[in-house]
PDB file of C-alpha atoms in Angstrom:
ATOM      1  CA  UNK A   1      -0.319  -0.040  -0.211  1.00  0.00           C
ATOM      2  CA  UNK A   2       2.961   2.728   1.148  1.00  0.00           C
ATOM      3  CA  UNK A   3       4.679   1.234  -2.245  1.00  0.00           C
ATOM      4  CA  UNK A   4       2.142   1.749  -4.373  1.00  0.00           C
ATOM      5  CA  UNK A   5       0.983   5.439  -3.181  1.00  0.00           C
ATOM      6  CA  UNK A   6       5.269   5.906  -3.424  1.00  0.00           C
ATOM      7  CA  UNK A   7       4.858   5.346  -6.944  1.00  0.00           C
ATOM      8  CA  UNK A   8       1.401   7.202  -7.368  1.00  0.00           C
ATOM      9  CA  UNK A   9       3.048  10.386  -5.953  1.00  0.00           C
ATOM     10  CA  UNK A  10       6.202   9.888  -7.577  1.00  0.00           C
ATOM     11  CA  UNK A  11       4.348   9.794 -11.043  1.00  0.00           C
ATOM     12  CA  UNK A  12       2.724  12.851  -9.939  1.00  0.00           C
ATOM     13  CA  UNK A  13       5.730  14.776  -9.110  1.00  0.00           C
ATOM     14  CA  UNK A  14       7.591  13.928 -12.201  1.00  0.00           C
ATOM     15  CA  UNK A  15       4.044  14.844 -14.716  1.00  0.00           C
ATOM     16  CA  UNK A  16       4.134  17.981 -12.344  1.00  0.00           C
ATOM     17  CA  UNK A  17       8.151  18.738 -12.557  1.00  0.00           C
ATOM     18  CA  UNK A  18       8.087  17.849 -16.606  1.00  0.00           C
ATOM     19  CA  UNK A  19       5.205  20.659 -16.565  1.00  0.00           C
ATOM     20  CA  UNK A  20       7.583  23.617 -14.929  1.00  0.00           C
ATOM     21  CA  UNK A  21      10.375  22.401 -17.131  1.00  0.00           C
ATOM     22  CA  UNK A  22       8.501  22.457 -20.551  1.00  0.00           C
ATOM     23  CA  UNK A  23       5.871  24.950 -20.271  1.00  0.00           C
ATOM     24  CA  UNK A  24       6.581  28.342 -21.497  1.00  0.00           C
ATOM     25  CA  UNK A  25       4.482  30.732 -19.944  1.00  0.00           C
ATOM     26  CA  UNK A  26       5.258  31.308 -16.471  1.00  0.00           C
ATOM     27  CA  UNK A  27       2.392  31.576 -14.370  1.00  0.00           C
ATOM     28  CA  UNK A  28       1.280  28.038 -15.651  1.00  0.00           C
ATOM     29  CA  UNK A  29       5.039  27.036 -14.795  1.00  0.00           C
ATOM     30  CA  UNK A  30       4.742  28.301 -11.116  1.00  0.00           C
ATOM     31  CA  UNK A  31       1.650  26.699 -10.393  1.00  0.00           C
ATOM     32  CA  UNK A  32       2.800  23.267 -11.514  1.00  0.00           C
ATOM     33  CA  UNK A  33       5.510  23.600  -9.116  1.00  0.00           C
ATOM     34  CA  UNK A  34       3.163  23.975  -6.598  1.00  0.00           C
ATOM     35  CA  UNK A  35       1.469  20.974  -7.189  1.00  0.00           C
ATOM     36  CA  UNK A  36       5.066  19.356  -7.586  1.00  0.00           C
ATOM     37  CA  UNK A  37       5.962  20.492  -4.162  1.00  0.00           C
ATOM     38  CA  UNK A  38       2.726  19.065  -3.061  1.00  0.00           C
ATOM     39  CA  UNK A  39       3.443  15.837  -4.364  1.00  0.00           C
ATOM     40  CA  UNK A  40       6.770  15.782  -2.917  1.00  0.00           C
ATOM     41  CA  UNK A  41       5.318  16.442   0.878  1.00  0.00           C
ATOM     42  CA  UNK A  42       3.415  13.826  -0.090  1.00  0.00           C
ATOM     43  CA  UNK A  43       5.996  11.704  -0.682  1.00  0.00           C
ATOM     44  CA  UNK A  44       7.761  12.987   2.504  1.00  0.00           C
ATOM     45  CA  UNK A  45       5.017  11.918   4.577  1.00  0.00           C
ATOM     46  CA  UNK A  46       4.906   8.381   3.021  1.00  0.00           C
ATOM     47  CA  UNK A  47       8.613   8.178   3.905  1.00  0.00           C
ATOM     48  CA  UNK A  48       7.459   9.132   7.524  1.00  0.00           C
ATOM     49  CA  UNK A  49       8.519  12.859   7.626  1.00  0.00           C
ATOM     50  CA  UNK A  50       5.396  14.440   8.355  1.00  0.00           C
ATOM     51  CA  UNK A  51       7.068  17.443  10.117  1.00  0.00           C
ATOM     52  CA  UNK A  52       9.281  17.873   7.040  1.00  0.00           C
ATOM     53  CA  UNK A  53       6.355  17.709   5.041  1.00  0.00           C
ATOM     54  CA  UNK A  54       4.280  19.997   6.707  1.00  0.00           C
ATOM     55  CA  UNK A  55       7.464  22.320   6.198  1.00  0.00           C
ATOM     56  CA  UNK A  56       7.254  21.716   3.143  1.00  0.00           C
ATOM     57  CA  UNK A  57       3.657  22.613   1.934  1.00  0.00           C
ATOM     58  CA  UNK A  58       4.196  25.779   4.731  1.00  0.00           C
ATOM     59  CA  UNK A  59       7.821  27.411   3.552  1.00  0.00           C
ATOM     60  CA  UNK A  60       8.102  25.977   0.406  1.00  0.00           C
ATOM     61  CA  UNK A  61       4.129  26.289  -1.127  1.00  0.00           C
ATOM     62  CA  UNK A  62       3.199  29.033   1.332  1.00  0.00           C
ATOM     63  CA  UNK A  63       6.398  31.497   1.656  1.00  0.00           C
ATOM     64  CA  UNK A  64       8.120  30.853  -1.790  1.00  0.00           C
ATOM     65  CA  UNK A  65       6.128  29.839  -4.830  1.00  0.00           C
ATOM     66  CA  UNK A  66       3.982  33.115  -3.193  1.00  0.00           C
ATOM     67  CA  UNK A  67       6.708  35.453  -3.828  1.00  0.00           C
ATOM     68  CA  UNK A  68       7.841  33.838  -7.241  1.00  0.00           C
ATOM     69  CA  UNK A  69       4.059  34.231  -8.151  1.00  0.00           C
ATOM     70  CA  UNK A  70       4.229  37.796  -6.844  1.00  0.00           C
ATOM     71  CA  UNK A  71       7.317  38.558  -9.388  1.00  0.00           C
ATOM     72  CA  UNK A  72       5.956  36.883 -12.004  1.00  0.00           C
ATOM     73  CA  UNK A  73       2.514  38.717 -11.588  1.00  0.00           C
ATOM     74  CA  UNK A  74       4.403  41.790 -10.804  1.00  0.00           C
ATOM     75  CA  UNK A  75       6.651  41.808 -14.259  1.00  0.00           C
ATOM     76  CA  UNK A  76       3.713  41.496 -16.150  1.00  0.00           C
ATOM     77  CA  UNK A  77       5.507  37.654 -17.552  1.00  0.00           C
ATOM     78  CA  UNK A  78       2.336  37.098 -19.266  1.00  0.00           C
ATOM     79  CA  UNK A  79       2.673  35.260 -22.940  1.00  0.00           C
ATOM     80  CA  UNK A  80       5.505  32.536 -23.910  1.00  0.00           C
ATOM     81  CA  UNK A  81       8.852  33.030 -22.692  1.00  0.00           C
ATOM     82  CA  UNK A  82      12.081  32.440 -24.989  1.00  0.00           C
ATOM     83  CA  UNK A  83      14.000  29.358 -24.684  1.00  0.00           C
ATOM     84  CA  UNK A  84      17.638  28.836 -25.538  1.00  0.00           C
ATOM     85  CA  UNK A  85      18.494  28.045 -29.108  1.00  0.00           C
ATOM     86  CA  UNK A  86      21.060  25.312 -28.354  1.00  0.00           C
ATOM     87  CA  UNK A  87      18.044  23.480 -26.003  1.00  0.00           C
ATOM     88  CA  UNK A  88      18.079  20.083 -27.919  1.00  0.00           C
ATOM     89  CA  UNK A  89      22.000  19.604 -26.792  1.00  0.00           C
ATOM     90  CA  UNK A  90      21.169  21.132 -23.757  1.00  0.00           C
ATOM     91  CA  UNK A  91      18.514  18.527 -23.141  1.00  0.00           C
ATOM     92  CA  UNK A  92      20.463  15.522 -23.956  1.00  0.00           C
ATOM     93  CA  UNK A  93      23.636  17.103 -22.169  1.00  0.00           C
ATOM     94  CA  UNK A  94      20.907  16.366 -19.390  1.00  0.00           C
ATOM     95  CA  UNK A  95      19.505  12.834 -20.231  1.00  0.00           C
ATOM     96  CA  UNK A  96      23.049  11.786 -20.650  1.00  0.00           C
ATOM     97  CA  UNK A  97      23.472  12.850 -16.756  1.00  0.00           C
ATOM     98  CA  UNK A  98      20.166  11.247 -16.009  1.00  0.00           C
ATOM     99  CA  UNK A  99      20.691   8.071 -17.315  1.00  0.00           C
ATOM    100  CA  UNK A 100      24.425   8.253 -15.629  1.00  0.00           C
ATOM    101  CA  UNK A 101      22.773   8.820 -12.364  1.00  0.00           C
ATOM    102  CA  UNK A 102      19.992   6.476 -13.144  1.00  0.00           C
ATOM    103  CA  UNK A 103      22.270   3.875 -14.146  1.00  0.00           C
ATOM    104  CA  UNK A 104      24.612   4.526 -10.478  1.00  0.00           C
ATOM    105  CA  UNK A 105      21.436   4.606  -8.257  1.00  0.00           C
ATOM    106  CA  UNK A 106      20.461   1.154  -9.980  1.00  0.00           C
ATOM    107  CA  UNK A 107      23.452  -0.309  -9.332  1.00  0.00           C
ATOM    108  CA  UNK A 108      24.398   0.779  -5.918  1.00  0.00           C
ATOM    109  CA  UNK A 109      21.605  -1.842  -4.771  1.00  0.00           C
ATOM    110  CA  UNK A 110      18.885  -0.107  -2.413  1.00  0.00           C
ATOM    111  CA  UNK A 111      19.353  -0.327   1.227  1.00  0.00           C
ATOM    112  CA  UNK A 112      15.970  -1.323   3.414  1.00  0.00           C
ATOM    113  CA  UNK A 113      14.130   1.906   4.407  1.00  0.00           C
ATOM    114  CA  UNK A 114      13.763   1.403   8.164  1.00  0.00           C
ATOM    115  CA  UNK A 115       9.915   1.622   9.450  1.00  0.00           C
ATOM    116  CA  UNK A 116       9.203   5.057  10.467  1.00  0.00           C
ATOM    117  CA  UNK A 117       9.230   5.578  14.073  1.00  0.00           C
ATOM    118  CA  UNK A 118       6.687   7.616  15.999  1.00  0.00           C
ATOM    119  CA  UNK A 119       6.387  10.906  14.997  1.00  0.00           C
ATOM    120  CA  UNK A 120       9.904  12.770  13.513  1.00  0.00           C
ATOM    121  CA  UNK A 121       9.465  15.996  15.560  1.00  0.00           C
ATOM    122  CA  UNK A 122      10.563  15.897  18.941  1.00  0.00           C
ATOM    123  CA  UNK A 123      13.885  13.836  17.581  1.00  0.00           C
ATOM    124  CA  UNK A 124      14.348  16.462  15.180  1.00  0.00           C
ATOM    125  CA  UNK A 125      14.028  19.253  17.608  1.00  0.00           C
ATOM    126  CA  UNK A 126      16.200  18.004  19.761  1.00  0.00           C
ATOM    127  CA  UNK A 127      19.349  17.668  17.323  1.00  0.00           C
ATOM    128  CA  UNK A 128      18.246  20.833  15.917  1.00  0.00           C
ATOM    129  CA  UNK A 129      19.465  22.349  19.217  1.00  0.00           C
ATOM    130  CA  UNK A 130      22.114  19.832  20.937  1.00  0.00           C
ATOM    131  CA  UNK A 131      23.865  18.943  17.907  1.00  0.00           C
ATOM    132  CA  UNK A 132      23.041  21.113  14.834  1.00  0.00           C
ATOM    133  CA  UNK A 133      23.074  24.397  17.231  1.00  0.00           C
ATOM    134  CA  UNK A 134      25.717  26.023  15.457  1.00  0.00           C
ATOM    135  CA  UNK A 135      24.904  25.178  11.826  1.00  0.00           C
ATOM    136  CA  UNK A 136      20.570  26.184  13.237  1.00  0.00           C
ATOM    137  CA  UNK A 137      22.411  29.751  14.237  1.00  0.00           C
ATOM    138  CA  UNK A 138      24.248  30.253  11.111  1.00  0.00           C
ATOM    139  CA  UNK A 139      20.945  29.851   9.258  1.00  0.00           C
ATOM    140  CA  UNK A 140      19.639  32.803  11.024  1.00  0.00           C
ATOM    141  CA  UNK A 141      22.504  34.913  10.298  1.00  0.00           C
ATOM    142  CA  UNK A 142      22.069  33.743   6.300  1.00  0.00           C
ATOM    143  CA  UNK A 143      18.457  34.748   6.681  1.00  0.00           C
ATOM    144  CA  UNK A 144      19.336  37.896   8.154  1.00  0.00           C
ATOM    145  CA  UNK A 145      22.016  38.390   5.375  1.00  0.00           C
ATOM    146  CA  UNK A 146      19.200  37.594   2.875  1.00  0.00           C
ATOM    147  CA  UNK A 147      16.484  39.879   4.285  1.00  0.00           C
ATOM    148  CA  UNK A 148      19.001  42.641   4.350  1.00  0.00           C
ATOM    149  CA  UNK A 149      20.563  42.058   0.725  1.00  0.00           C
ATOM    150  CA  UNK A 150      16.711  41.451  -0.894  1.00  0.00           C
ATOM    151  CA  UNK A 151      16.066  44.704   0.748  1.00  0.00           C
ATOM    152  CA  UNK A 152      19.074  46.719  -0.537  1.00  0.00           C
ATOM    153  CA  UNK A 153      18.611  45.407  -4.376  1.00  0.00           C
ATOM    154  CA  UNK A 154      14.723  46.177  -4.627  1.00  0.00           C
ATOM    155  CA  UNK A 155      15.366  49.418  -3.269  1.00  0.00           C
ATOM    156  CA  UNK A 156      14.357  51.795  -6.059  1.00  0.00           C
ATOM    157  CA  UNK A 157      17.691  53.397  -7.137  1.00  0.00           C
ATOM    158  CA  UNK A 158      16.762  57.296  -7.347  1.00  0.00           C
ATOM    159  CA  UNK A 159      16.927  57.416  -3.520  1.00  0.00           C
ATOM    160  CA  UNK A 160      16.365  61.453  -2.801  1.00  0.00           C
ATOM    161  CA  UNK A 161      16.425  63.257   0.607  1.00  0.00           C
ATOM    162  CA  UNK A 162      12.780  62.256   2.137  1.00  0.00           C
ATOM    163  CA  UNK A 163      12.140  66.357   2.137  1.00  0.00           C
ATOM    164  CA  UNK A 164      11.908  66.217  -1.404  1.00  0.00           C
ATOM    165  CA  UNK A 165      10.066  63.403  -1.928  1.00  0.00           C
ATOM    166  CA  UNK A 166       7.498  63.673   0.014  1.00  0.00           C
ATOM    167  CA  UNK A 167       4.180  65.962  -0.254  1.00  0.00           C
ATOM    168  CA  UNK A 168       1.057  65.218   1.475  1.00  0.00           C
ATOM    169  CA  UNK A 169      -2.487  64.116  -0.756  1.00  0.00           C
ATOM    170  CA  UNK A 170      -0.072  64.384  -3.627  1.00  0.00           C
ATOM    171  CA  UNK A 171       2.373  61.199  -3.956  1.00  0.00           C
ATOM    172  CA  UNK A 172       1.888  58.147  -4.720  1.00  0.00           C
ATOM    173  CA  UNK A 173       3.430  55.024  -4.319  1.00  0.00           C
ATOM    174  CA  UNK A 174       4.729  52.870  -7.209  1.00  0.00           C
ATOM    175  CA  UNK A 175       6.157  49.192  -7.038  1.00  0.00           C
ATOM    176  CA  UNK A 176       8.055  49.004 -10.151  1.00  0.00           C
ATOM    177  CA  UNK A 177      10.209  52.047 -11.937  1.00  0.00           C
ATOM    178  CA  UNK A 178       7.491  54.698 -10.903  1.00  0.00           C
ATOM    179  CA  UNK A 179       7.920  58.024 -12.932  1.00  0.00           C
ATOM    180  CA  UNK A 180       9.746  60.428 -10.566  1.00  0.00           C
ATOM    181  CA  UNK A 181       7.345  62.782  -8.407  1.00  0.00           C
ATOM    182  CA  UNK A 182       8.918  65.756 -10.468  1.00  0.00           C
ATOM    183  CA  UNK A 183       6.626  64.698 -13.550  1.00  0.00           C
ATOM    184  CA  UNK A 184       3.299  64.027 -11.617  1.00  0.00           C
ATOM    185  CA  UNK A 185       4.105  67.711 -10.371  1.00  0.00           C
ATOM    186  CA  UNK A 186       4.264  69.040 -13.771  1.00  0.00           C
ATOM    187  CA  UNK A 187       1.354  67.057 -15.393  1.00  0.00           C
ATOM    188  CA  UNK A 188      -1.229  67.520 -12.136  1.00  0.00           C
TER     189      UNK A 188
ATOM    190  CA  UNK B   1      10.401  -1.011   0.062  1.00  0.00           C
ATOM    191  CA  UNK B   2      14.056  -0.253  -0.585  1.00  0.00           C
ATOM    192  CA  UNK B   3      15.746   3.058  -0.996  1.00  0.00           C
ATOM    193  CA  UNK B   4      16.245   2.235  -4.897  1.00  0.00           C
ATOM    194  CA  UNK B   5      12.785   4.074  -6.060  1.00  0.00           C
ATOM    195  CA  UNK B   6      13.355   7.124  -4.063  1.00  0.00           C
ATOM    196  CA  UNK B   7      17.021   7.814  -5.584  1.00  0.00           C
ATOM    197  CA  UNK B   8      15.589   6.662  -8.751  1.00  0.00           C
ATOM    198  CA  UNK B   9      12.755   9.485  -7.908  1.00  0.00           C
ATOM    199  CA  UNK B  10      15.248  12.345  -7.134  1.00  0.00           C
ATOM    200  CA  UNK B  11      17.651  11.533 -10.170  1.00  0.00           C
ATOM    201  CA  UNK B  12      14.930  12.225 -12.516  1.00  0.00           C
ATOM    202  CA  UNK B  13      13.326  15.165 -10.588  1.00  0.00           C
ATOM    203  CA  UNK B  14      17.155  16.402 -10.823  1.00  0.00           C
ATOM    204  CA  UNK B  15      17.442  15.878 -14.586  1.00  0.00           C
ATOM    205  CA  UNK B  16      14.301  17.451 -15.189  1.00  0.00           C
ATOM    206  CA  UNK B  17      15.446  20.622 -12.939  1.00  0.00           C
ATOM    207  CA  UNK B  18      18.626  20.496 -14.892  1.00  0.00           C
ATOM    208  CA  UNK B  19      16.827  20.173 -18.400  1.00  0.00           C
ATOM    209  CA  UNK B  20      14.889  23.502 -17.277  1.00  0.00           C
ATOM    210  CA  UNK B  21      18.059  24.947 -16.183  1.00  0.00           C
ATOM    211  CA  UNK B  22      19.803  24.622 -19.465  1.00  0.00           C
ATOM    212  CA  UNK B  23      16.795  25.161 -21.609  1.00  0.00           C
ATOM    213  CA  UNK B  24      15.218  28.667 -20.161  1.00  0.00           C
ATOM    214  CA  UNK B  25      16.236  32.127 -21.221  1.00  0.00           C
ATOM    215  CA  UNK B  26      13.753  33.802 -18.589  1.00  0.00           C
ATOM    216  CA  UNK B  27      15.261  34.194 -14.994  1.00  0.00           C
ATOM    217  CA  UNK B  28      12.296  33.543 -13.084  1.00  0.00           C
ATOM    218  CA  UNK B  29      12.228  30.210 -15.063  1.00  0.00           C
ATOM    219  CA  UNK B  30      15.258  29.372 -14.463  1.00  0.00           C
ATOM    220  CA  UNK B  31      14.826  29.949 -10.385  1.00  0.00           C
ATOM    221  CA  UNK B  32      11.897  28.016 -10.590  1.00  0.00           C
ATOM    222  CA  UNK B  33      14.256  24.885 -12.298  1.00  0.00           C
ATOM    223  CA  UNK B  34      16.793  25.375  -9.420  1.00  0.00           C
ATOM    224  CA  UNK B  35      14.409  25.174  -6.831  1.00  0.00           C
ATOM    225  CA  UNK B  36      12.935  21.493  -8.210  1.00  0.00           C
ATOM    226  CA  UNK B  37      16.685  20.583  -8.136  1.00  0.00           C
ATOM    227  CA  UNK B  38      16.787  21.679  -4.423  1.00  0.00           C
ATOM    228  CA  UNK B  39      13.440  19.820  -3.801  1.00  0.00           C
ATOM    229  CA  UNK B  40      15.299  16.703  -5.411  1.00  0.00           C
ATOM    230  CA  UNK B  41      18.144  16.432  -3.372  1.00  0.00           C
ATOM    231  CA  UNK B  42      15.715  17.141  -0.292  1.00  0.00           C
ATOM    232  CA  UNK B  43      14.202  13.848  -1.085  1.00  0.00           C
ATOM    233  CA  UNK B  44      17.672  12.003  -1.386  1.00  0.00           C
ATOM    234  CA  UNK B  45      18.601  13.235   2.117  1.00  0.00           C
ATOM    235  CA  UNK B  46      15.174  12.105   4.016  1.00  0.00           C
ATOM    236  CA  UNK B  47      15.867   8.447   1.864  1.00  0.00           C
ATOM    237  CA  UNK B  48      18.966   8.016   3.369  1.00  0.00           C
ATOM    238  CA  UNK B  49      17.728   9.149   6.430  1.00  0.00           C
ATOM    239  CA  UNK B  50      15.357   6.318   6.533  1.00  0.00           C
ATOM    240  CA  UNK B  51      17.532   4.264   5.184  1.00  0.00           C
ATOM    241  CA  UNK B  52      20.429   4.724   8.045  1.00  0.00           C
ATOM    242  CA  UNK B  53      17.504   5.438  10.598  1.00  0.00           C
ATOM    243  CA  UNK B  54      19.507   8.618  12.647  1.00  0.00           C
ATOM    244  CA  UNK B  55      18.435  11.697  12.618  1.00  0.00           C
ATOM    245  CA  UNK B  56      21.317  13.889  10.468  1.00  0.00           C
ATOM    246  CA  UNK B  57      19.957  12.793   7.220  1.00  0.00           C
ATOM    247  CA  UNK B  58      16.751  14.387   8.132  1.00  0.00           C
ATOM    248  CA  UNK B  59      18.067  17.901   9.457  1.00  0.00           C
ATOM    249  CA  UNK B  60      19.143  18.480   6.276  1.00  0.00           C
ATOM    250  CA  UNK B  61      16.174  18.991   4.090  1.00  0.00           C
ATOM    251  CA  UNK B  62      15.000  21.671   7.013  1.00  0.00           C
ATOM    252  CA  UNK B  63      18.596  23.639   6.318  1.00  0.00           C
ATOM    253  CA  UNK B  64      18.115  23.398   2.624  1.00  0.00           C
ATOM    254  CA  UNK B  65      14.527  24.755   2.865  1.00  0.00           C
ATOM    255  CA  UNK B  66      15.679  27.713   4.858  1.00  0.00           C
ATOM    256  CA  UNK B  67      18.761  28.200   2.243  1.00  0.00           C
ATOM    257  CA  UNK B  68      16.255  27.943  -0.337  1.00  0.00           C
ATOM    258  CA  UNK B  69      13.875  30.238   0.659  1.00  0.00           C
ATOM    259  CA  UNK B  70      17.101  32.770   1.358  1.00  0.00           C
ATOM    260  CA  UNK B  71      18.171  32.114  -2.009  1.00  0.00           C
ATOM    261  CA  UNK B  72      14.912  32.871  -3.757  1.00  0.00           C
ATOM    262  CA  UNK B  73      14.303  36.107  -1.494  1.00  0.00           C
ATOM    263  CA  UNK B  74      17.851  37.373  -2.938  1.00  0.00           C
ATOM    264  CA  UNK B  75      17.408  35.920  -6.513  1.00  0.00           C
ATOM    265  CA  UNK B  76      13.920  37.116  -6.871  1.00  0.00           C
ATOM    266  CA  UNK B  77      15.079  40.941  -5.815  1.00  0.00           C
ATOM    267  CA  UNK B  78      18.104  40.541  -8.481  1.00  0.00           C
ATOM    268  CA  UNK B  79      15.690  39.706 -10.952  1.00  0.00           C
ATOM    269  CA  UNK B  80      13.296  42.635  -9.973  1.00  0.00           C
ATOM    270  CA  UNK B  81      16.522  44.755 -10.059  1.00  0.00           C
ATOM    271  CA  UNK B  82      17.665  43.246 -13.600  1.00  0.00           C
ATOM    272  CA  UNK B  83      14.058  44.319 -14.920  1.00  0.00           C
ATOM    273  CA  UNK B  84      14.489  47.851 -13.596  1.00  0.00           C
ATOM    274  CA  UNK B  85      17.383  48.305 -15.640  1.00  0.00           C
ATOM    275  CA  UNK B  86      16.810  46.512 -18.917  1.00  0.00           C
ATOM    276  CA  UNK B  87      13.061  46.063 -18.917  1.00  0.00           C
ATOM    277  CA  UNK B  88      13.453  42.527 -19.723  1.00  0.00           C
ATOM    278  CA  UNK B  89      14.296  39.224 -17.826  1.00  0.00           C
ATOM    279  CA  UNK B  90      15.855  37.294 -20.735  1.00  0.00           C
ATOM    280  CA  UNK B  91      19.242  36.667 -19.572  1.00  0.00           C
ATOM    281  CA  UNK B  92      20.928  36.844 -22.950  1.00  0.00           C
ATOM    282  CA  UNK B  93      20.490  40.570 -22.709  1.00  0.00           C
ATOM    283  CA  UNK B  94      22.785  41.785 -19.755  1.00  0.00           C
ATOM    284  CA  UNK B  95      26.353  42.234 -20.394  1.00  0.00           C
ATOM    285  CA  UNK B  96      27.716  43.786 -17.087  1.00  0.00           C
ATOM    286  CA  UNK B  97      26.579  44.065 -13.736  1.00  0.00           C
ATOM    287  CA  UNK B  98      26.764  47.910 -14.169  1.00  0.00           C
ATOM    288  CA  UNK B  99      23.829  50.075 -15.124  1.00  0.00           C
TER     289      UNK B  99
END
């Protein structure tokens, strides 16, 4: 039963992944990626990691993919996206890589999967705050660095001192490449 | 159940990610292919963790998800900056890091 479900969700994940890769429109590709993450969360659950399955759905689908979709919509990426001219060569190369990996995986022979114990969360949390305490703290540093980096990169480049910019009741906030305030003053 | 189907699925997903990474020219689509590859690595770690029965292997995906979140935030901010200066997301277009 467990094995059959594993194959079923695996086929679903592969189908969704193929749709991510071969779609030429950004929004459907993102939605298929969400589907792929859900299938993978089901695989984690079947392997006996309910906590990681929940994290997968919450963070990947709930945060990362929403960010992706937000950017796709913000940049108005409708229409077919261009693909590489040498796509056939690239695909061939990737296929060769995959066949090598598959052969290696098959040749290595499988180890038997241990039966899943009770919920994975207590063991995970205990390891997180003892053995992996230093990586955990480094991770929080990484997140802060990423937030500051994203803010710095995402800031609009034409920052002028606040006194010249803010005029009560007239200024609007534009997300991307808004017209400079001076033009608005002339137009209105 | 053995680890072989888990590793096979992870290898196939990784291959799909590689194909997408090489095939696409749109920066957002390339980032999505990278996310696919990261997830296949997660699956491999979990399969190995379940085979060995220790907690170390299931720790890696936790950190990988955090790294993926950071990567997505910075990558998408870079994409926004690229779009602002070039009005395109085609990775063939930018030739320099300066504007």
